[in-house]
XYZ file of C-alpha atoms in Angstrom:
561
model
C 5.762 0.371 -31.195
C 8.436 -1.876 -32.151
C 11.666 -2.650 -29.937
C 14.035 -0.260 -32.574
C 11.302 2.335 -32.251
C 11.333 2.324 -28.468
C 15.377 2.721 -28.297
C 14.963 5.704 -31.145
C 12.589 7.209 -28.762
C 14.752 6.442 -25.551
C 17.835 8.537 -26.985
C 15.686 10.879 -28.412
C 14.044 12.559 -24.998
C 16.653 11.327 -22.548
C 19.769 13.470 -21.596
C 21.326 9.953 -20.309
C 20.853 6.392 -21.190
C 18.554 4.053 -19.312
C 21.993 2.561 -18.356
C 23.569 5.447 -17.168
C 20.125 6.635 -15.313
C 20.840 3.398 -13.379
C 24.224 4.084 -12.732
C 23.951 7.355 -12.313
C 21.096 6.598 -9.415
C 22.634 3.880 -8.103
C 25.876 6.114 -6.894
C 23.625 8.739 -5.822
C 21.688 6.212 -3.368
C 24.734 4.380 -2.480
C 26.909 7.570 -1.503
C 23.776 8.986 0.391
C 25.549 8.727 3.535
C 28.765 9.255 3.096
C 29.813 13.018 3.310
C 25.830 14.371 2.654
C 26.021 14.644 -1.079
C 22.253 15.346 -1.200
C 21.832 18.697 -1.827
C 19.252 20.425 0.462
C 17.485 23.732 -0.671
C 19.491 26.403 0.385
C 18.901 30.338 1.111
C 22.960 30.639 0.014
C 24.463 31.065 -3.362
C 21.059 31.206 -4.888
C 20.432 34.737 -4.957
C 16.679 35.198 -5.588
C 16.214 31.172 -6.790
C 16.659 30.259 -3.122
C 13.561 27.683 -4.063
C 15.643 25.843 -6.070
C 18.181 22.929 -4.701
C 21.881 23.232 -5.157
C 22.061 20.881 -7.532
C 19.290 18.016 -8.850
C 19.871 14.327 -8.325
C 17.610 13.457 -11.675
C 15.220 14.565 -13.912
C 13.014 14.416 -16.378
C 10.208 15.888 -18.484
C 7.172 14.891 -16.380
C 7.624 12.785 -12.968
C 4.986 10.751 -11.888
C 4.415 10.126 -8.261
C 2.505 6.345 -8.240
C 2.776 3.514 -10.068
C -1.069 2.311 -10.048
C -3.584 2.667 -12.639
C -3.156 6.469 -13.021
C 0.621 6.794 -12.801
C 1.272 4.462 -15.350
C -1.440 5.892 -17.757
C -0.030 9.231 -17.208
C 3.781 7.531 -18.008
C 2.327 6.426 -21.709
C 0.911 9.396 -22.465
C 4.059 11.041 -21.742
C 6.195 9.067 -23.539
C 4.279 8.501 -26.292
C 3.961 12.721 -26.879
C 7.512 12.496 -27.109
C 8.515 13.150 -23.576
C 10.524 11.316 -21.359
C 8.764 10.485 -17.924
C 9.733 9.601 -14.420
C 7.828 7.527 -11.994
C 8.233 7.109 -8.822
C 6.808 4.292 -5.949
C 6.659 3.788 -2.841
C 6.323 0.308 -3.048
C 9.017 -2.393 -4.010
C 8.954 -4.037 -7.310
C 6.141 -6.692 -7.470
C 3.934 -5.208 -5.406
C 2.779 -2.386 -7.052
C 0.228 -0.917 -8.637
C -1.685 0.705 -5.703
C -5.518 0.411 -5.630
C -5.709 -0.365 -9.451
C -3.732 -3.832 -9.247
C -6.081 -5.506 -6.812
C -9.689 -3.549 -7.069
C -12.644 -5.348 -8.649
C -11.744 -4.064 -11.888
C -14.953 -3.302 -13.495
C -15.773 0.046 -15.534
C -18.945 1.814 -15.496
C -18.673 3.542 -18.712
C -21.639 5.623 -20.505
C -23.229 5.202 -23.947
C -24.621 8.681 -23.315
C -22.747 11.446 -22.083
C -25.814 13.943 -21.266
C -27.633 11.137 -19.707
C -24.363 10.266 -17.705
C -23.471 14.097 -16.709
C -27.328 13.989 -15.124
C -26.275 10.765 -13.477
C -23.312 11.899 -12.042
C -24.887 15.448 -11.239
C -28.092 12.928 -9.021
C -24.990 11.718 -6.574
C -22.850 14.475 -6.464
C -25.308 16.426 -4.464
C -23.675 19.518 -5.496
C -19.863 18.441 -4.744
C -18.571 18.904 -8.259
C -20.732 21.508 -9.770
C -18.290 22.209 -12.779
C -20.150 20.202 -15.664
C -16.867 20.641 -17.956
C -15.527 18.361 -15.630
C -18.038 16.287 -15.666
C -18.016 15.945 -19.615
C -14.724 14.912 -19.740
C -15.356 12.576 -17.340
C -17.712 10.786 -19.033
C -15.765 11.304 -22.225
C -12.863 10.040 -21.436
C -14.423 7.241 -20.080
C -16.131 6.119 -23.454
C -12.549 6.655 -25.171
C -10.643 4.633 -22.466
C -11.897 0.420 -23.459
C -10.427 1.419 -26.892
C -6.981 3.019 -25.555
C -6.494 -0.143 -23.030
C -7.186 -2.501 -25.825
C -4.437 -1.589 -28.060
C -2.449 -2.328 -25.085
C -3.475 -6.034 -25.337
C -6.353 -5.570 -22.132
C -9.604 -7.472 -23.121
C -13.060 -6.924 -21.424
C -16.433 -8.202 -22.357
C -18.987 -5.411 -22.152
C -22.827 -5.545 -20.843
C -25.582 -3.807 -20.121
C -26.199 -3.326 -16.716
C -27.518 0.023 -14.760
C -25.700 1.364 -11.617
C -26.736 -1.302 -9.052
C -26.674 1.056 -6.141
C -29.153 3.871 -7.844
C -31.038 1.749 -10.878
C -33.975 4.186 -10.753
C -31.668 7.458 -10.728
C -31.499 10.048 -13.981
C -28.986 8.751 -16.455
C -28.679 5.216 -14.603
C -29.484 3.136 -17.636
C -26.709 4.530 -19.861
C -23.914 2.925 -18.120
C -22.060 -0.574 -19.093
C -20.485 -2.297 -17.722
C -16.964 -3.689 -18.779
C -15.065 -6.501 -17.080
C -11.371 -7.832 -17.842
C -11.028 -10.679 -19.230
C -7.635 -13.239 -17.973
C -6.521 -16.351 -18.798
C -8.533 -19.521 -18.273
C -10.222 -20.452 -15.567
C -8.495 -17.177 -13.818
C -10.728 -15.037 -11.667
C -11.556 -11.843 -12.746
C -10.286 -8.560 -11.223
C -8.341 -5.114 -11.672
C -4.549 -6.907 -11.596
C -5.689 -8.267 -14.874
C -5.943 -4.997 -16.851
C -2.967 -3.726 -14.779
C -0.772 -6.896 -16.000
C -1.187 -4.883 -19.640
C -0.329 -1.625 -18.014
C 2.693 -2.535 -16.491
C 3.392 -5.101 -19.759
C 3.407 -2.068 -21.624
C 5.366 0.271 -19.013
C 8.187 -2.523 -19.434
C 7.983 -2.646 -23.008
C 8.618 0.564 -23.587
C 11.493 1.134 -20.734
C 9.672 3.673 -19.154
C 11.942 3.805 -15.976
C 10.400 3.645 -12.826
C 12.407 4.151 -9.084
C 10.604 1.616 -6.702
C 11.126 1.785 -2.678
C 10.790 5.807 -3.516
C 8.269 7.959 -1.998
C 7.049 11.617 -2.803
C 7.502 13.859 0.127
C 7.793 17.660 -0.925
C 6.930 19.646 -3.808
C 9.714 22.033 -4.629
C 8.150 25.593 -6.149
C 8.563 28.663 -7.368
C 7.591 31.000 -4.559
C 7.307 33.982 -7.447
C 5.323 31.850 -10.144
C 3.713 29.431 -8.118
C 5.097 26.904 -10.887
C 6.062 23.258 -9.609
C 9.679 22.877 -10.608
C 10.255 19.257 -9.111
C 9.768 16.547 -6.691
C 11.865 15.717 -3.358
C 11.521 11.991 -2.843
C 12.855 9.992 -0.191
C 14.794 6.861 -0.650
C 16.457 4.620 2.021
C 16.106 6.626 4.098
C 17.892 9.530 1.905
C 16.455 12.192 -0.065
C 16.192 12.788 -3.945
C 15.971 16.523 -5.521
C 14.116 15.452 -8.844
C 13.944 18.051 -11.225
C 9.861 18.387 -13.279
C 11.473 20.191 -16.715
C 7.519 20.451 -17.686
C 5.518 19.017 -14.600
C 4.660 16.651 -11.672
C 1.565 14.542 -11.574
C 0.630 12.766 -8.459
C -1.070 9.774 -8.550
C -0.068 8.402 -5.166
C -3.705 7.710 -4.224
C -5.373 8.563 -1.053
C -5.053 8.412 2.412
C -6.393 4.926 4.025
C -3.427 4.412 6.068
C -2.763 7.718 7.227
C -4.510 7.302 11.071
C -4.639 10.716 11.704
C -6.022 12.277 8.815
C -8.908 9.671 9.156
C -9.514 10.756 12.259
C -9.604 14.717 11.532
C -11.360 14.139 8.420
C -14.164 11.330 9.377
C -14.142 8.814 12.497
C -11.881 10.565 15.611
C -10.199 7.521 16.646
C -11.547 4.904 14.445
C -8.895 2.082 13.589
C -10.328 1.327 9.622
C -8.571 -1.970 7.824
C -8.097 -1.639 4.310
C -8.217 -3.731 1.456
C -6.513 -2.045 -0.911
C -3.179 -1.397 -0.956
C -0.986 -0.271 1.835
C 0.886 2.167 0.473
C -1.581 5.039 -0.118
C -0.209 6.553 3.124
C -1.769 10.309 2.324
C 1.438 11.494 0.991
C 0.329 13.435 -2.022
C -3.007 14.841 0.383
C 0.227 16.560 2.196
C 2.585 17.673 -0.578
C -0.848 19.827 -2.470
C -1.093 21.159 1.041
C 1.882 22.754 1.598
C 1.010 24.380 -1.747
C -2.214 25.969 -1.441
C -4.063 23.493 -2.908
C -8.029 23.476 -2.155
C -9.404 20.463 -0.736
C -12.937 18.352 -1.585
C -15.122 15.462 -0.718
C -12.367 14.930 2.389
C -15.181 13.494 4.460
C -16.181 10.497 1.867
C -15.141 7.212 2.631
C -16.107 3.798 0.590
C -16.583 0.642 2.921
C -16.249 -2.737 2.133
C -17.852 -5.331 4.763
C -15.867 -6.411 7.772
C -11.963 -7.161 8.252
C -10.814 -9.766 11.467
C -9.361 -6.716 13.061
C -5.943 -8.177 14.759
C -4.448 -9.862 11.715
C -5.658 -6.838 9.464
C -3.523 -4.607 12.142
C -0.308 -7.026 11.510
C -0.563 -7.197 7.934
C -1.505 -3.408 7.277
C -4.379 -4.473 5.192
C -7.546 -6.351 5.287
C -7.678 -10.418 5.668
C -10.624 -12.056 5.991
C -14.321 -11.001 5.256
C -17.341 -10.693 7.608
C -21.065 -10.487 6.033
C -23.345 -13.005 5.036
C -22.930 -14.662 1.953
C -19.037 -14.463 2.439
C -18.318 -16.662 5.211
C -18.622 -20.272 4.209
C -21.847 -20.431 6.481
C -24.059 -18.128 7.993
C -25.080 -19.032 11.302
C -23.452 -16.125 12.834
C -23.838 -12.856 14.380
C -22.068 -9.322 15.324
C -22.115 -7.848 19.130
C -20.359 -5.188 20.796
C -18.689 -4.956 24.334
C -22.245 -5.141 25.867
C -22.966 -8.773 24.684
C -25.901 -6.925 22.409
C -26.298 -7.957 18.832
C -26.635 -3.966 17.090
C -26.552 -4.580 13.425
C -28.252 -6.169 10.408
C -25.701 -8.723 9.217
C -26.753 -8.428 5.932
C -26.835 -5.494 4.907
C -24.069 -4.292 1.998
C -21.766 -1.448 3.153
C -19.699 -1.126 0.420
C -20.133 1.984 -1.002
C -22.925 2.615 1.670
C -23.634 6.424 2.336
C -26.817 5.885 4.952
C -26.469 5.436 8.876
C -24.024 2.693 10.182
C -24.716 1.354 13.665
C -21.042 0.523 14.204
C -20.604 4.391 14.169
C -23.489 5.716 17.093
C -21.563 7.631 19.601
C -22.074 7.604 23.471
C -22.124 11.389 24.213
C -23.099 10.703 27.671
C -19.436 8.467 28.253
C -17.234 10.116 25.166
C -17.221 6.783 23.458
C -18.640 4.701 20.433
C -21.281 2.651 21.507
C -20.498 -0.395 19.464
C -16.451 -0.718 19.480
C -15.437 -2.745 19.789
C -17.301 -5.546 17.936
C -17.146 -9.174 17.424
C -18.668 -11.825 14.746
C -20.000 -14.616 16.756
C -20.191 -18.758 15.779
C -20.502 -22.005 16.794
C -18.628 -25.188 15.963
C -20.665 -25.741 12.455
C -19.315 -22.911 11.322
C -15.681 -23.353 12.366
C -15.689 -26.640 10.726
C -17.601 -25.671 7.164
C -13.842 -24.382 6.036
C -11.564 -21.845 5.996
C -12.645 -18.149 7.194
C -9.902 -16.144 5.196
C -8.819 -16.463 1.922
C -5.579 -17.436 -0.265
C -5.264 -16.592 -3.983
C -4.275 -19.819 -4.778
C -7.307 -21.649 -2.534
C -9.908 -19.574 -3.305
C -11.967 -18.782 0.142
C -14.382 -15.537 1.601
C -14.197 -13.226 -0.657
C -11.790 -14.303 -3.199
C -10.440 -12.342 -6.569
C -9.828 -9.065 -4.985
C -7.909 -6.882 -2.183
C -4.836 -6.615 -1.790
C -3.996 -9.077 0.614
C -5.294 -11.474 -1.542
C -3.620 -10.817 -4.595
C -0.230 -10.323 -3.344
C -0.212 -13.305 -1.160
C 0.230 -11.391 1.957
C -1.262 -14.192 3.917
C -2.496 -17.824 3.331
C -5.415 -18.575 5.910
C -5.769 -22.326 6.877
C -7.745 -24.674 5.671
C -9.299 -26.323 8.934
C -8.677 -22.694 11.024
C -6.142 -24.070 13.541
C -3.193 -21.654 12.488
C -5.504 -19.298 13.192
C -6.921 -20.216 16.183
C -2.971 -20.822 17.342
C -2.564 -17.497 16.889
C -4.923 -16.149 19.053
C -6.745 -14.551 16.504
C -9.782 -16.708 16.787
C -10.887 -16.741 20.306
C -13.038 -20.516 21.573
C -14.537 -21.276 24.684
C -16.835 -24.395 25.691
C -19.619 -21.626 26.902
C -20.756 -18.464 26.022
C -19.958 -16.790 29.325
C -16.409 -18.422 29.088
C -15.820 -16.837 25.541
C -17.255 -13.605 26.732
C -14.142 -13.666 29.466
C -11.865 -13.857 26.380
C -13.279 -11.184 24.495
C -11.186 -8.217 25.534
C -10.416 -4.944 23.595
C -9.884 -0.783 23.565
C -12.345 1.209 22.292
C -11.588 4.226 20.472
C -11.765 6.282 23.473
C -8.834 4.168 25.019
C -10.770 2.569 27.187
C -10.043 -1.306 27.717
C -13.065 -3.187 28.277
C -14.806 -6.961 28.578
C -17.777 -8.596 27.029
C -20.756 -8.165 29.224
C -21.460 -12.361 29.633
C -24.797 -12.128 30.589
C -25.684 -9.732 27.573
C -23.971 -12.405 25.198
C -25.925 -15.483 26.328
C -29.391 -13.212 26.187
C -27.983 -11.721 22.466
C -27.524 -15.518 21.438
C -30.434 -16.583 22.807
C -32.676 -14.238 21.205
C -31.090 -14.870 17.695
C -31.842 -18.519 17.919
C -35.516 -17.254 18.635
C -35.577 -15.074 15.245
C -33.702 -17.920 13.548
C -36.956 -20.577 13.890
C -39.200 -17.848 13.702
C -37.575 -17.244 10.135
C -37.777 -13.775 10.533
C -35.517 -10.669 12.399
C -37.528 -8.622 13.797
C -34.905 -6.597 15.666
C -32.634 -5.431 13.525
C -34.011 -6.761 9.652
C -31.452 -9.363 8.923
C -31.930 -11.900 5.430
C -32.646 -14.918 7.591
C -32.619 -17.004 4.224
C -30.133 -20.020 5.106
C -29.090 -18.606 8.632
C -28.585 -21.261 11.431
C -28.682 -21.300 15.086
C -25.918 -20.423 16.909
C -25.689 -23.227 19.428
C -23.417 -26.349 18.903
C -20.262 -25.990 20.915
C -17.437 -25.122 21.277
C -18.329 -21.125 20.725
C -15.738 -18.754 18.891
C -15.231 -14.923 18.057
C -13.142 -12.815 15.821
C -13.105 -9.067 16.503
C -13.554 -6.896 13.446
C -13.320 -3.478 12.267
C -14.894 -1.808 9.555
C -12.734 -1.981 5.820
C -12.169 0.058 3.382
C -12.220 0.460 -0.199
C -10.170 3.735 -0.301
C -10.624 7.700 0.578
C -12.223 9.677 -2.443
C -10.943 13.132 -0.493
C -8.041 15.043 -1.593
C -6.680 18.328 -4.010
C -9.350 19.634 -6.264
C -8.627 19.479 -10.003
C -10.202 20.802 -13.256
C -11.048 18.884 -16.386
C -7.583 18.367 -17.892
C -6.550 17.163 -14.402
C -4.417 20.230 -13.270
C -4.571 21.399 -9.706
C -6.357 24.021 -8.365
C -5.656 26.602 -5.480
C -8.306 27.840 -3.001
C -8.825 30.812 -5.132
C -10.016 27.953 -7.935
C -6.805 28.726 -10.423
C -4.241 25.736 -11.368
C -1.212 25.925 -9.600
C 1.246 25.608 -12.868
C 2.358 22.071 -13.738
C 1.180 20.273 -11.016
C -1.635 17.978 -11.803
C -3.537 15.135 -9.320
C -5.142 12.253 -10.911
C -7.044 9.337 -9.685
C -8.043 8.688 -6.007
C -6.308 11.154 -4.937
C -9.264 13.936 -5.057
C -11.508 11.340 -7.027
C -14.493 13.088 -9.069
C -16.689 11.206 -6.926
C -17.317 12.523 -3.312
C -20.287 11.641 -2.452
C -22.069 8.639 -3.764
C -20.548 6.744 -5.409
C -21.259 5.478 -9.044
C -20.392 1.617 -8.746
C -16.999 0.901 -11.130
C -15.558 4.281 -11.462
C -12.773 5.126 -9.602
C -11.074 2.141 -11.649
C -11.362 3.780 -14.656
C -10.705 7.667 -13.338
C -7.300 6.861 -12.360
C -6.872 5.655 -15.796
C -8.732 7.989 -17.847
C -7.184 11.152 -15.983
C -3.822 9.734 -16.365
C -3.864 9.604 -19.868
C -5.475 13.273 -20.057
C -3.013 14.903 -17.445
C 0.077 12.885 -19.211
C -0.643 14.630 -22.384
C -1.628 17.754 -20.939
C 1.939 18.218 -19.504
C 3.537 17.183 -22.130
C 2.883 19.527 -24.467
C 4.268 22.934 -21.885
C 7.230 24.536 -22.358
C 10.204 23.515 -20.185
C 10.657 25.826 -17.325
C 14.652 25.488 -17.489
C-alpha cells in the first residue's frame, strides 16, 4: 500500500486525525488529575445502560490489547478490512513486542493438514477435542509464510520432524521455517517482528504504549463487549470497542500468584520472555465468564542465576550443559546432595522434574533451593551470562538478551562484585555462603559435609566416564576440583504459560457454557491451542496466525453504537 493510499485509508475509518488522536489523548492523560475528568461507570443518569461509562476517552473499531506477534497481526487485518484499530501496550516504546520479539522464532508449519490434525490430536491428550479448531490451526499455519512475506519477512524452509515426538502420528509433515536477518545477524523471533512492527508504522496504525488492559466493560443484557478500561499513568482510559476487543496480552509468567494456584504453590519461576505478560487478560475473561483450559501447562527453558533474574524481572544467564562455556559443573540443593541429571533438556519437558519432589513429611520442596557448582577452570573459560552485542550462554534469544537488559562481564568480576556469584577457597567455606528461603519460607544453609561428599563423588563418575547416579552426558565434563570454588543459585525459567480463556476456531471467546461471549476474542498465548505437549515452534506462529483470523473476524460485525 502506498503512502497516499495509507492517508486515504486513515481519513476514511477514523472519526479524528492521527494528529488530533494525539492531541486529543495527550489532554486526556495530562488533565487526568486535575478535577477527575475520567469518567467512571456510573449507576446515575444511565437509566438501564448503567454498564456503559459517562462518556468514552477514545475509540475505535477493534482495540487490541498487546503489541506482540498477535496484536499486531490482528491490527493489519483490521485495517486492511477497512477498519480502524486500536492497540494498546503495556510496555514503553522499544521494548515491545511481548513473547514474539525475542522467542526463537521458528515455525512448525504442516505440508499435510490431516496428518498434522493427528499430530496435534497425539499431544493434546484430549485437551482440545474440537478438530475444527484444529483445522484451522493447521490451516492457517500453511497460509501464514506467504502473508508475512509480503510484509518483507524472509525464512528459509526445511524439512525437519518435531524433535521432541519424531516417531509420533503426523510428525513428519511439519517444516520447519526460520527468519532470515541481515548478515552475519543471529537468527531469532525479533527478526520477523522488525517486519511486523515495520509494517504497523507504515501504515500509522496508532498504538498507546505505557497502557495496560485492566477491565472489560459489557453489556450485562447481551453479554456483548462494548470496550476496554485501560490504565495509564496511573489514570484510567474508558475506550470504546464500536465492533470488538481482542486480547493478545499473552499469559501469565509474572503473575506470582496465579503460578502458584495454578502449578508450583510458592515456586519463584524466572522468565525469559518478556516481562510484561503480567496475567492481565487471564483476569479481564474472568470477570466475564470466560471458561478456562490447559491452566496447569507450563514450558521450561533450562536454568536462570536466580538473584539477578529477581532484579531484572526476567531471566539472565543459562545453566545446562552445553551452555556454559565449560562443563565441569554440577547442581545441589540445601543438603549439599547433587539431585539432578545436568543434562537433560527441560524445555518444553512434560515428564518428572527433580527440582519439583515435595517433602510431605516437613511441608517443603526437597530441592529449593538449588545451586550450580564450579571450580576456578570454569570461572576463568569466560563469561557466564550473555550480551547481545558479545555473544555468550545462550545467545540470540530471551528477552533479556535482546533488549539489552543486562551486559554480563567478560572475566565475571562485576558479577562476582555483586554478590551474585558466591567463591570460597574450600568447599565447606562456600557451603557457609550458600544461604537461601525455600518456598516454604524457611531460611536455610548448605549442609558442608553433604557438599564435599556430593563433589567428591562427581569427580569419581567423572574418571569413571560414566554417571551412574543420576544419568548425566559425561562427554567433555571435568572434575570439579581446582580452587577457588564458586556457586550461583538458580531457579527454574520459563518459556511462557500456555493456560488461559478458551476460544473457538475464528478465535472468539467462549463462556463456560461453550458459547462466544460477543466481540471479544483471545489470541495467542493467552489460552494457546497447545496445553499439553507441546509441538516444538508453534506458539510463534499461533499468535500470528490467530491474529490475522480474529482481526478479520471482527471486522466484518456490525457496530454496536
Amino acid at each position: 500500500m502506498s503512502t497516499d493510499e495509507v492517508k486515504k485509508h486513515q481519513e476514511k475509518v477514523s472519526p479524528m486525525s492521527r494528529r488530533n488522536f494525539l492531541k486529543t489523548a495527550g489532554a486526556v492523560i495530562g488533565t487526568a488529575a486535575v478535577a477527575s475528568p475520567l469518567a467512571a461507570c456510573t449507576t446515575t443518569g444511565q437509566g438501564d445502560e448503567f454498564w456503559l461509562p459517562e462518556k468514552w476517552d477514545l475509540e475505535a473499531d477493534v482495540v487490541v490489547v498487546g503489541f506482540g506477534g498477535g496484536g499486531a497481526t490482528t491490527a493489519l487485518a483490521a485495517f486492511d478490512a477497512g477498519v480502524e484499530p486500536l492497540v494498546l501496550e503495556a510496555a514503553p516504546d522499544g521494548l515491545e513486542g511481548g513473547n514474539s520479539g525475542c522467542c526463537g522464532g521458528l515455525m512448525s508449519v504442516p505440508d499435510s493438514v490431516d496428518e498434522a490434525v493427528k499430530h496435534y490430536k497425539y499431544q493434546l491428550f484430549g485437551t482440545a477435542k474440537d478438530d475444527e479448531l484444529l483445522r484451522t490451526v493447521a490451516e492457517s499455519f500453511q497460509k501464514l509464510p506467504g502473508q508475512l512475506e509480503k510484509l518483507g519477512a524472509k525464512f528459509t524452509k526445511s524439512a525437519a520432524p518435531n524433535p521432541y515426538f519424531p516417531t509420533a502420528p503426523g510428525a513428519s509433515t511439519f517444516y520447519a521455517y526460520r527468519p532470515v536477518g541481515r548478515e552475519g545477524e543471529p537468527s531469532g523471533a525479533y527478526i520477523t517482528w522488525r517486519s511486523l512492527r515495520a509494517a504497523i508504522d507504515q501504515k500509522g496504525i496508532r498504538v498507546m504504549y505505557d497502557t495496560r488492559g485492566r477491565e472489560l466493560i459489557q453489556n450485562v443484557k447481551t453479554k456483548e463487549i462494548l470496550g476496554v478500561v485501560a490504565e495509564k499513568d496511573g489514570q484510567k482510559l474508558y475506550i470504546k470497542a464500536k465492533k470488538g476487543v481482542v486480547l493478545a496480552c499473552g499469559g501469565y509468567e509474572l503473575d506470582q500468584d496465579r503460578i502458584g494456584w495454578y502449578n508450583h504453590p510458592g515456586v519463584k519461576f524466572s522468565n525469559v520472555g518478556t516481562p510484561y505478560n503480567r496475567g492481565d487478560g487471564v483476569k479481564m475473561c474472568l470477570s466475564v465468564n470466560t471458561d478456562m483450559w490447559h491452566n496447569v501447562s507450563l514450558e521450561y527453558l533450562g536454568y536462570a542465576f536466580k538473584v539477578p533474574s529477581d532484579i531484572y524481572d526476567c531471566g539472565i544467564g543459562a545453566v545446562y550443559q552445553g551452555v556454559l562455556p565449560a562443563n565441569n559443573f554440577m547442581m545441589v540443593n540445601a543438603k549439599g546432595k547433587r539431585f539432578v541429571n545436568e543434562s537433560l533438556n527441560i524445555t518444553h519437558w512434560k515428564g518428572p522434574m527433580e527440582v519439583f519432589d515435595f517433602d510431605q513429611a516437613n511441608a517443603d520442596y526437597f530441592n529449593m533451593p538449588f545451586w550450580v557448582i564450579f571450580d576456578d577452570a570454569l570461572y576463568k573459560a569466560g563469561p557466564l551470562g550473555s550480551s547481545q552485542d558479545r555473544p555468550g550462554p545462550g545467545a540470540g534469544g530471551g528477552w533479556g538478551t535482546i533488549h539489552r537488559v543486562y551486559d554480563w562481564s567478560i572475566d565475571n568480576n562485576k558479577e562476582l562484585n555483586a554478590g551474585w556469584i558466591l567463591k570460597a577457597d574450600t568447599l565447606k567455606e562456600l557451603a557457609g555462603k550458600m544461604k537461601g528461603t525455600t518456598p516454604g519460607g524457611n531460611t536455610v544453609t548448605a549442609d558442608a559435609a553433604g557438599l564435599e561428599d556430593a563433589v567428591s563423588r562427581f569427580n569419581e563418575l567423572v574418571v569413571a566416564g560414566v554417571d551412574s547416579d543420576f544419568g548425566r552426558r559425561m562427554n567433555g565434563v571435568t572434575t570439579i576440583e581446582k580452587p577457588p570454588f564458586y556457586a550461583i543459585e538458580v531457579s527454574v525459567m520459563l518459556v511462557n504459560t500456555q493456560g488461559g480463556p478458551l476460544h473457538n476456531k475464528h478465535g472468539q471467546t467462549l463462556d463456560v457454557d461453550g458459547n462466544p461471549i460477543p466481540r471479544l476474542y483471545t489470541v495467542g498465548e493467552l489460552g494457546s491451542v497447545f496445553g499439553w505437549l507441546y509441538q516444538g515452534g508453534s506458539n510463534f506462529p499461533e499468535a500470528m496466525a490467530f491474529g490475522y483470523i480474529a482481526g478479520e473476524h471482527a471486522s466484518a460485525l456490525e457496530d454496536w453504537v
